[in-house]
CSV table of C-alpha atoms in Angstrom, one decimal:
chain,number,residue,atom,x,y,z
A,272,MET,CA,-10.4,-11.7,21.9
A,273,THR,CA,-9.5,-10.3,18.6
A,274,ASN,CA,-5.8,-8.8,19.2
A,275,LEU,CA,-5.4,-4.7,18.0
A,276,SER,CA,-3.0,-3.7,18.9
A,277,GLY,CA,-0.9,-3.8,15.9
A,278,ILE,CA,-4.0,-1.8,13.9
A,279,ALA,CA,-5.1,1.8,13.5
A,280,PHE,CA,-7.8,3.6,11.7
A,281,TRP,CA,-7.7,6.4,9.5
A,282,LEU,CA,-9.3,9.9,10.0
A,283,SER,CA,-10.1,12.3,7.1
A,284,THR,CA,-12.2,14.4,9.5
A,285,PRO,CA,-12.1,15.9,12.6
A,286,HIS,CA,-15.0,13.6,13.5
A,287,THR,CA,-15.4,12.9,17.6
A,288,ALA,CA,-17.9,10.3,17.2
A,289,MET,CA,-16.3,8.2,15.2
A,290,VAL,CA,-13.5,8.3,17.3
A,291,GLU,CA,-15.9,7.6,20.8
A,292,ILE,CA,-16.7,4.8,18.0
A,293,ALA,CA,-13.6,3.4,17.0
A,294,HIS,CA,-12.5,3.2,20.9
A,295,GLY,CA,-15.1,1.7,22.2
A,296,LEU,CA,-14.7,-0.6,19.4
A,297,GLY,CA,-11.1,-1.5,20.9
A,298,PHE,CA,-9.0,0.5,18.7
A,299,ARG,CA,-6.1,2.7,20.1
A,300,ARG,CA,-4.7,4.0,17.5
A,301,VAL,CA,-5.9,6.7,15.2
A,302,VAL,CA,-4.0,8.6,11.9
A,303,LEU,CA,-5.2,12.2,10.9
A,304,ASP,CA,-5.1,12.2,7.2
A,305,ILE,CA,-4.6,16.0,8.4
A,306,GLU,CA,-2.8,16.0,4.0
A,307,HIS,CA,-5.6,15.0,2.1
A,308,GLY,CA,-8.9,15.8,4.5
A,309,VAL,CA,-10.6,18.7,5.9
A,310,PHE,CA,-8.6,19.6,9.5
A,311,ASP,CA,-9.0,23.5,10.8
A,312,LEU,CA,-6.2,24.6,13.8
A,313,GLU,CA,-9.0,24.6,16.3
A,314,ARG,CA,-10.4,21.7,15.8
A,315,THR,CA,-7.3,19.2,15.3
A,316,ASP,CA,-6.5,20.7,18.1
A,317,ARG,CA,-9.6,19.4,20.5
A,318,LEU,CA,-9.4,16.5,19.0
A,319,ILE,CA,-5.8,15.4,19.1
A,320,VAL,CA,-6.7,16.0,23.2
A,321,PHE,CA,-10.1,14.2,23.2
A,322,ALA,CA,-8.6,11.2,21.7
A,323,ARG,CA,-5.6,11.3,23.8
A,324,ALA,CA,-7.4,11.4,26.7
A,325,LEU,CA,-9.4,8.1,25.9
A,326,GLY,CA,-5.6,6.9,25.9
A,327,MET,CA,-5.1,6.3,22.1
A,328,GLU,CA,-1.9,7.5,20.4
A,329,VAL,CA,-2.6,9.8,17.6
A,330,HIS,CA,-0.1,10.2,14.3
A,331,ALA,CA,-0.6,13.7,12.7
A,332,LYS,CA,0.0,12.5,8.5
A,333,VAL,CA,0.6,15.8,7.6
A,334,LEU,CA,0.3,18.6,5.5
A,335,GLY,CA,4.2,18.1,3.8
A,336,PRO,CA,7.4,18.0,4.3
A,337,GLU,CA,7.7,21.6,5.8
A,338,ALA,CA,8.7,23.0,9.5
A,339,ILE,CA,5.9,24.8,10.4
A,340,PRO,CA,3.1,21.8,10.0
A,341,ILE,CA,5.4,19.0,10.9
A,342,GLN,CA,6.0,21.4,14.4
A,343,GLN,CA,2.2,22.4,15.1
A,344,ALA,CA,1.8,18.6,14.9
A,345,LEU,CA,4.2,17.9,18.0
A,346,ASP,CA,3.5,21.1,19.4
A,347,MET,CA,-0.4,19.7,19.7
A,348,GLY,CA,0.9,16.6,21.5
A,349,CYS,CA,0.8,13.8,18.4
A,350,ASP,CA,2.6,11.1,19.1
A,351,SER,CA,4.5,10.9,15.9
A,352,VAL,CA,4.2,13.1,12.1
A,353,ILE,CA,3.7,10.8,9.4
A,354,ILE,CA,5.7,12.9,6.2
A,355,PRO,CA,4.4,13.3,2.7
A,356,HIS,CA,6.2,14.3,0.0
A,357,ILE,CA,9.7,12.9,1.0
A,358,GLY,CA,12.4,12.5,-2.3
A,359,ASP,CA,15.8,11.4,-1.8
A,360,VAL,CA,18.0,10.7,1.7
A,361,ASP,CA,18.7,14.6,1.8
A,362,HIS,CA,15.7,16.1,1.2
A,363,ALA,CA,14.3,12.9,3.8
A,364,ALA,CA,17.4,14.8,6.3
A,365,HIS,CA,16.1,18.7,5.6
A,366,ALA,CA,12.1,17.6,6.3
A,367,CYS,CA,12.6,15.3,9.6
A,368,ALA,CA,15.2,18.1,11.3
A,369,ALA,CA,11.8,19.4,11.8
A,370,ALA,CA,9.9,17.1,13.5
A,371,LYS,CA,13.7,16.7,16.6
A,372,TYR,CA,15.0,19.1,18.9
A,373,PRO,CA,18.6,19.9,18.8
A,374,PRO,CA,20.9,18.5,18.6
A,375,LEU,CA,19.6,16.0,16.2
A,376,GLY,CA,16.8,18.4,14.6
A,377,VAL,CA,16.0,21.8,14.0
A,378,ARG,CA,12.5,22.0,16.2
A,379,SER,CA,12.1,25.6,17.3
A,380,PHE,CA,10.5,25.0,21.0
A,381,ALA,CA,7.2,26.4,21.4
A,382,GLY,CA,5.7,25.3,25.0
A,383,GLY,CA,2.7,24.6,25.8
A,384,ARG,CA,0.9,21.2,26.5
A,385,THR,CA,3.4,18.9,25.8
A,386,VAL,CA,5.7,20.3,28.7
A,387,ALA,CA,2.6,21.3,30.8
A,388,TYR,CA,2.5,24.6,30.4
A,389,ASP,CA,5.4,24.4,32.6
A,390,ALA,CA,9.5,25.3,32.0
A,391,PRO,CA,11.1,22.4,30.4
A,392,PRO,CA,12.8,20.2,33.2
A,393,GLU,CA,16.3,18.2,32.5
A,394,GLY,CA,16.5,16.3,29.7
A,395,TRP,CA,13.0,16.8,28.6
A,396,TYR,CA,14.8,17.7,25.5
A,397,ALA,CA,16.5,14.6,24.5
A,398,ALA,CA,12.8,12.8,25.7
A,399,GLU,CA,11.1,14.0,23.9
A,400,ASN,CA,13.2,13.4,20.8
A,401,ARG,CA,12.4,9.6,21.8
A,402,ARG,CA,8.9,10.0,22.6
A,403,GLN,CA,7.5,11.8,20.1
A,404,HIS,CA,8.3,9.2,16.8
A,405,CYS,CA,8.8,11.0,12.8
A,406,TYR,CA,8.0,8.4,9.8
A,407,PRO,CA,9.2,10.0,6.8
A,408,MET,CA,6.9,8.5,3.8
A,409,ILE,CA,7.6,6.1,1.2
A,410,GLU,CA,6.2,6.8,-1.5
A,411,SER,CA,8.2,7.9,-4.1
A,412,ALA,CA,11.1,5.9,-6.9
A,413,ALA,CA,13.2,8.6,-5.7
A,414,SER,CA,12.8,7.7,-1.3
A,415,LEU,CA,12.7,3.9,-2.5
A,416,ALA,CA,15.9,4.0,-3.7
A,417,ASP,CA,17.5,5.7,-0.9
A,418,ILE,CA,15.2,3.9,2.1
A,419,GLU,CA,18.5,2.3,3.6
A,420,SER,CA,20.0,5.7,3.7
A,421,ILE,CA,16.6,7.9,4.7
A,422,LEU,CA,16.7,4.4,7.2
A,423,ALA,CA,20.2,5.2,8.9
A,424,LEU,CA,19.1,9.1,9.9
A,425,ASP,CA,19.4,9.7,13.3
A,426,THR,CA,15.5,12.1,13.3
A,427,VAL,CA,14.0,9.1,11.2
A,428,ASP,CA,12.4,6.8,14.2
A,429,GLY,CA,11.1,4.0,11.1
A,430,VAL,CA,8.7,4.6,7.7
A,431,PHE,CA,5.5,4.8,6.5
A,432,VAL,CA,4.2,3.5,3.3
A,433,GLY,CA,2.6,5.1,0.6
A,434,PRO,CA,1.4,2.3,-1.9
A,435,SER,CA,-0.6,4.2,-4.6
A,436,ASP,CA,1.4,7.2,-4.9
A,437,LEU,CA,4.3,4.6,-5.0
A,438,ALA,CA,2.9,2.6,-7.7
A,439,LEU,CA,2.7,5.9,-9.9
A,440,SER,CA,5.8,7.7,-8.9
A,441,GLN,CA,7.7,4.1,-10.2
A,442,GLY,CA,5.6,4.2,-13.4
A,443,ARG,CA,3.4,2.0,-12.8
A,444,GLY,CA,0.0,3.1,-12.9
A,445,GLY,CA,-2.4,2.6,-10.5
A,446,TYR,CA,-1.9,0.2,-7.4
A,447,ARG,CA,-3.5,-2.9,-7.8
A,448,PHE,CA,-1.2,-5.2,-4.9
A,449,GLY,CA,0.3,-6.6,-8.1
A,450,ALA,CA,3.9,-8.4,-8.0
A,451,GLU,CA,5.7,-5.4,-8.4
A,452,ASP,CA,3.9,-3.8,-5.3
A,453,GLN,CA,4.5,-6.9,-3.3
A,454,ALA,CA,8.1,-6.5,-4.5
A,455,ASP,CA,8.2,-2.7,-3.1
A,456,LEU,CA,6.8,-3.6,0.2
A,457,ALA,CA,8.7,-6.5,0.6
A,458,ALA,CA,12.2,-4.2,-0.1
A,459,ILE,CA,11.1,-1.6,2.6
A,460,ALA,CA,10.3,-4.4,5.0
A,461,GLU,CA,14.0,-5.8,4.5
A,462,ALA,CA,15.3,-1.9,4.7
A,463,ALA,CA,13.6,-1.6,7.7
A,464,SER,CA,15.0,-4.8,9.4
A,465,ARG,CA,18.3,-4.5,8.8
A,466,ALA,CA,17.9,-0.8,10.5
A,467,GLY,CA,16.2,-2.6,13.5
A,468,LYS,CA,13.7,0.7,12.9
A,469,PRO,CA,9.0,-0.1,12.6
A,470,TRP,CA,7.6,0.2,9.0
A,471,ILE,CA,3.8,0.4,8.3
A,472,MET,CA,1.7,0.7,6.0
A,473,PRO,CA,-2.4,0.6,5.1
A,474,GLY,CA,-3.6,-2.7,5.1
A,475,TRP,CA,-7.2,-2.1,4.0
A,476,THR,CA,-7.6,-5.9,2.3
A,477,PRO,CA,-7.2,-9.3,3.5
A,478,ALA,CA,-4.5,-9.9,0.7
A,479,GLU,CA,-2.0,-6.9,2.2
A,480,ARG,CA,-2.7,-7.7,5.8
A,481,ARG,CA,-1.7,-11.3,5.5
A,482,LEU,CA,1.7,-10.1,3.4
A,483,ALA,CA,2.3,-7.3,5.9
A,484,ARG,CA,2.2,-9.4,8.8
A,485,THR,CA,4.4,-12.2,7.5
A,486,LEU,CA,6.9,-9.4,6.3
A,487,GLY,CA,6.7,-7.8,9.9
A,488,THR,CA,4.8,-4.8,10.0
A,489,ALA,CA,4.8,-2.3,13.6
A,490,TRP,CA,1.5,-1.7,12.7
A,491,MET,CA,-1.2,-1.1,9.7
A,492,VAL,CA,-4.5,1.3,9.3
A,493,VAL,CA,-7.1,-1.3,8.4
A,494,ALA,CA,-9.8,0.8,7.9
A,495,ASP,CA,-10.7,4.7,7.2
A,496,GLU,CA,-13.8,7.0,7.8
A,497,THR,CA,-15.4,7.6,4.4
A,498,GLY,CA,-14.8,4.0,3.3
A,499,SER,CA,-16.8,3.0,6.3
A,500,LEU,CA,-19.3,5.6,5.9
A,501,PHE,CA,-19.9,4.3,2.7
A,502,GLU,CA,-20.2,0.3,3.7
A,503,GLY,CA,-22.3,1.2,6.0
A,504,LEU,CA,-24.9,3.0,3.9
A,505,SER,CA,-24.0,0.6,1.4
A,506,ALA,CA,-24.7,-2.8,3.1
A,507,ALA,CA,-28.1,-0.6,4.9
A,508,LEU,CA,-29.4,0.3,0.9
A,509,ALA,CA,-28.8,-4.0,0.5
A,510,ALA,CA,-30.8,-4.8,3.6
A,511,VAL,CA,-33.7,-2.0,2.3
A,512,ALA,CA,-33.4,-3.9,-1.3
A,513,ARG,CA,-33.7,-7.6,-0.2
A,514,GLU,CA,-36.2,-7.2,2.3
A,515,GLN,CA,-38.6,-5.4,-0.1
A,516,ASP,CA,-37.8,-8.6,-2.9
A,517,GLU,CA,-38.8,-10.7,0.3
A,518,GLY,CA,-41.9,-8.9,0.2
A,519,ASP,CA,-43.3,-9.2,-3.7
């Protein structure tokens, strides 16, 4: 049986059927791309409850490095926030503080789901700071330059790599998984290893996944909603074309 513990799939919309299908196939981890996707608060809230009821981890790539979207995702019950548009270490420190309760950070207490709609018991805030993770994205030249200092922050539980934006920020144009792209991934992996914290990346191709495993990624995203739809429809059209050719 294939080991699916180290992989995740990517949603761009609150697509409950895809969550069900993915769960049925063995996926146990989903990333919600709230930044670039189409997610309203009410449907996102329901989707998170649904996915977690199935026993899945839910990780939210939030709208941006700001307190409100970070807190909303955590208050809804996400297992982690993935924070895009991180700059240098000072910027990372400011953004990631919103993901942790004082004295570690500045997250505001909302009650509700995460505390089972009751008063928080003794030790709850510290336990939540450990349970819900904060992954700033390394997708800019500034964040890569400060990778070791960012990983050293107490509010940071690991990092999530954005290879496409990182290549653009480094002045290389589009991401091609070339030698320089791979060198950046290796530098991130090495820094994470020294810090004793996980790093995560999208692995869309076999070559990316092989390198990610070699470098010791904690887990990777291997399928996305729109790509899966595109591939499925393309495969259906190709099958019909072959059948028509065989019938001629």
